mmCIF file of C-alpha atoms in Angstrom:
data_model
loop_
_atom_site.group_PDB
_atom_site.id
_atom_site.type_symbol
_atom_site.label_atom_id
_atom_site.label_comp_id
_atom_site.label_asym_id
_atom_site.label_seq_id
_atom_site.Cartn_x
_atom_site.Cartn_y
_atom_site.Cartn_z
ATOM 1 C CA UNK V 1 4.164 20.195 -19.186
ATOM 2 C CA UNK V 2 2.542 21.454 -16.011
ATOM 3 C CA UNK V 3 4.719 19.796 -13.392
ATOM 4 C CA UNK V 4 1.620 18.017 -12.122
ATOM 5 C CA UNK V 5 2.193 14.307 -11.546
ATOM 6 C CA UNK V 6 -0.377 11.909 -12.974
ATOM 7 C CA UNK V 7 -1.015 8.927 -10.693
ATOM 8 C CA UNK V 8 -3.125 5.857 -11.331
ATOM 9 C CA UNK V 9 -3.499 2.115 -11.376
ATOM 10 C CA UNK V 10 -5.214 1.818 -8.001
ATOM 11 C CA UNK V 11 -7.852 -0.585 -9.219
ATOM 12 C CA UNK V 12 -5.930 -2.269 -12.024
ATOM 13 C CA UNK V 13 -6.701 -5.971 -11.800
ATOM 14 C CA UNK V 14 -3.897 -7.308 -13.973
ATOM 15 C CA UNK V 15 -0.266 -6.623 -14.682
ATOM 16 C CA UNK V 16 -1.255 -6.242 -18.355
ATOM 17 C CA UNK V 17 -3.347 -3.175 -17.494
ATOM 18 C CA UNK V 18 -0.413 -1.571 -15.710
ATOM 19 C CA UNK V 19 2.010 -2.490 -18.487
ATOM 20 C CA UNK V 20 -0.332 -0.798 -20.971
ATOM 21 C CA UNK V 21 -0.001 2.410 -18.930
ATOM 22 C CA UNK V 22 3.786 1.997 -19.062
ATOM 23 C CA UNK V 23 3.809 1.344 -22.808
ATOM 24 C CA UNK V 24 1.921 4.616 -23.319
ATOM 25 C CA UNK V 25 4.063 6.460 -20.738
ATOM 26 C CA UNK V 26 0.727 7.471 -19.220
ATOM 27 C CA UNK V 27 1.589 7.723 -15.513
ATOM 28 C CA UNK V 28 4.187 9.412 -13.349
ATOM 29 C CA UNK V 29 3.156 7.500 -10.226
ATOM 30 C CA UNK V 30 2.094 3.841 -10.236
ATOM 31 C CA UNK V 31 -0.366 2.938 -7.484
ATOM 32 C CA UNK V 32 -1.506 -0.689 -7.687
ATOM 33 C CA UNK V 33 -2.926 -1.973 -4.419
ATOM 34 C CA UNK V 34 -1.213 -5.105 -3.121
ATOM 35 C CA UNK V 35 -4.456 -6.360 -1.558
ATOM 36 C CA UNK V 36 -7.189 -5.133 -3.898
ATOM 37 C CA UNK V 37 -5.293 -5.303 -7.141
ATOM 38 C CA UNK V 38 -2.299 -7.387 -8.157
ATOM 39 C CA UNK V 39 -0.817 -9.030 -5.038
ATOM 40 C CA UNK V 40 2.600 -8.742 -3.384
ATOM 41 C CA UNK V 41 4.823 -10.274 -6.041
ATOM 42 C CA UNK V 42 3.184 -8.623 -9.047
ATOM 43 C CA UNK V 43 3.163 -5.249 -7.269
ATOM 44 C CA UNK V 44 6.890 -5.689 -6.665
ATOM 45 C CA UNK V 45 7.405 -6.426 -10.358
ATOM 46 C CA UNK V 46 5.424 -3.345 -11.416
ATOM 47 C CA UNK V 47 7.321 -1.238 -8.885
ATOM 48 C CA UNK V 48 10.656 -2.366 -10.295
ATOM 49 C CA UNK V 49 9.590 -1.588 -13.852
ATOM 50 C CA UNK V 50 8.216 1.821 -12.867
ATOM 51 C CA UNK V 51 11.368 2.745 -10.958
ATOM 52 C CA UNK V 52 13.582 1.601 -13.867
ATOM 53 C CA UNK V 53 11.668 4.061 -16.054
ATOM 54 C CA UNK V 54 12.167 6.923 -13.636
ATOM 55 C CA UNK V 55 8.593 6.778 -12.375
ATOM 56 C CA UNK V 56 7.393 6.650 -8.790
ATOM 57 C CA UNK V 57 5.751 3.719 -7.038
ATOM 58 C CA UNK V 58 3.475 4.393 -4.109
ATOM 59 C CA UNK V 59 0.650 1.888 -3.812
ATOM 60 C CA UNK V 60 -2.985 2.594 -3.120
ATOM 61 C CA UNK V 61 -3.514 1.625 0.512
ATOM 62 C CA UNK V 62 -7.150 2.405 1.273
ATOM 63 C CA UNK V 63 -7.742 -0.908 2.963
ATOM 64 C CA UNK V 64 -7.475 -2.251 6.504
ATOM 65 C CA UNK V 65 -4.360 -2.255 8.690
ATOM 66 C CA UNK V 66 -3.118 -5.568 7.304
ATOM 67 C CA UNK V 67 -3.371 -4.207 3.761
ATOM 68 C CA UNK V 68 -1.583 -1.014 4.771
ATOM 69 C CA UNK V 69 1.320 -3.060 6.148
ATOM 70 C CA UNK V 70 1.445 -5.293 3.056
ATOM 71 C CA UNK V 71 1.667 -2.209 0.827
ATOM 72 C CA UNK V 72 4.232 -0.623 3.176
ATOM 73 C CA UNK V 73 6.481 -3.703 2.987
ATOM 74 C CA UNK V 74 6.413 -3.802 -0.818
ATOM 75 C CA UNK V 75 7.143 -0.072 -1.026
ATOM 76 C CA UNK V 76 10.049 -0.304 1.417
ATOM 77 C CA UNK V 77 11.386 -3.453 -0.231
ATOM 78 C CA UNK V 78 11.678 -1.886 -3.672
ATOM 79 C CA UNK V 79 12.777 1.575 -2.575
ATOM 80 C CA UNK V 80 9.503 3.139 -3.657
ATOM 81 C CA UNK V 81 8.029 6.356 -2.442
ATOM 82 C CA UNK V 82 8.978 9.000 -1.471
ATOM 83 C CA UNK V 83 5.526 8.841 0.101
ATOM 84 C CA UNK V 84 2.900 6.292 1.062
ATOM 85 C CA UNK V 85 -0.857 6.746 1.251
ATOM 86 C CA UNK V 86 -2.142 6.164 4.759
ATOM 87 C CA UNK V 87 -5.920 5.797 5.057
ATOM 88 C CA UNK V 88 -7.233 8.610 7.253
ATOM 89 C CA UNK V 89 -10.543 10.384 6.722
ATOM 90 C CA UNK V 90 -12.307 11.020 10.037
ATOM 91 C CA UNK V 91 -14.819 10.592 11.384
ATOM 92 C CA UNK V 92 -15.516 7.464 9.342
ATOM 93 C CA UNK V 93 -12.017 6.272 8.521
ATOM 94 C CA UNK V 94 -9.739 6.512 11.559
ATOM 95 C CA UNK V 95 -6.696 4.491 12.676
ATOM 96 C CA UNK V 96 -8.943 2.681 15.171
ATOM 97 C CA UNK V 97 -11.336 1.581 12.428
ATOM 98 C CA UNK V 98 -8.557 0.722 9.973
ATOM 99 C CA UNK V 99 -6.472 -1.242 12.507
ATOM 100 C CA UNK V 100 -9.165 -2.837 14.705
ATOM 101 C CA UNK V 101 -7.768 -6.306 14.023
ATOM 102 C CA UNK V 102 -4.178 -5.423 14.985
ATOM 103 C CA UNK V 103 -2.731 -5.662 18.502
ATOM 104 C CA UNK V 104 -0.847 -2.412 17.818
ATOM 105 C CA UNK V 105 -2.158 0.174 15.352
ATOM 106 C CA UNK V 106 0.125 1.515 12.638
ATOM 107 C CA UNK V 107 1.212 5.008 13.612
ATOM 108 C CA UNK V 108 2.564 7.920 11.621
ATOM 109 C CA UNK V 109 5.254 9.789 13.587
ATOM 110 C CA UNK V 110 5.629 13.579 13.885
ATOM 111 C CA UNK V 111 7.821 13.702 10.776
ATOM 112 C CA UNK V 112 5.235 11.807 8.730
ATOM 113 C CA UNK V 113 7.103 8.489 8.739
ATOM 114 C CA UNK V 114 5.718 5.003 9.277
ATOM 115 C CA UNK V 115 8.068 2.405 10.749
ATOM 116 C CA UNK V 116 8.262 -0.873 8.823
ATOM 117 C CA UNK V 117 7.725 -3.712 11.323
ATOM 118 C CA UNK V 118 10.717 -6.037 11.601
ATOM 119 C CA UNK V 119 8.905 -9.037 13.050
ATOM 120 C CA UNK V 120 8.404 -12.154 10.867
ATOM 121 C CA UNK V 121 6.055 -11.976 7.894
ATOM 122 C CA UNK V 122 4.383 -8.599 7.605
ATOM 123 C CA UNK V 123 5.153 -7.941 11.266
ATOM 124 C CA UNK V 124 1.516 -8.255 12.200
ATOM 125 C CA UNK V 125 0.202 -9.343 15.573
ATOM 126 C CA UNK V 126 -3.554 -9.792 15.553
ATOM 127 C CA UNK V 127 -5.691 -8.461 18.402
ATOM 128 C CA UNK V 128 -6.986 -11.411 20.418
ATOM 129 C CA UNK V 129 -10.395 -9.806 20.950
ATOM 130 C CA UNK V 130 -10.853 -9.280 17.191
ATOM 131 C CA UNK V 131 -9.859 -12.893 16.495
ATOM 132 C CA UNK V 132 -12.410 -14.145 19.050
ATOM 133 C CA UNK V 133 -15.131 -11.811 17.771
ATOM 134 C CA UNK V 134 -14.761 -12.766 14.107
ATOM 135 C CA UNK V 135 -13.829 -16.447 14.475
ATOM 136 C CA UNK V 136 -16.031 -18.933 12.663
ATOM 137 C CA UNK V 137 -16.563 -22.313 14.283
#
């Protein structure tokens, strides 16, 4: 044992794929993406199973601001963590690019924490200018 955690499952498309990893005790950290992978409910199920087995759950979040908040809510709701991926890779992938459709961007505070919105749903308020720009008549 090296002490190095093995993480995976970011692009798993089915719960069966993730369960196969669990059956083989292949991962220390389960990272399905709520948006790109298995959805909110199935991610919550996988998180619960991973945590029951003493494994970590921290989803893959390299998506837009709405996807980041969806993954954040699932993680907070199941007691996952202790960390969360936050897409940031300037100059191409910045908070402004990730969150262009949100009225308020998701911020990481000085301690490295992200506040879970407490408004209804995912706590998202869309930016009016983005809605107008991308609306289809």
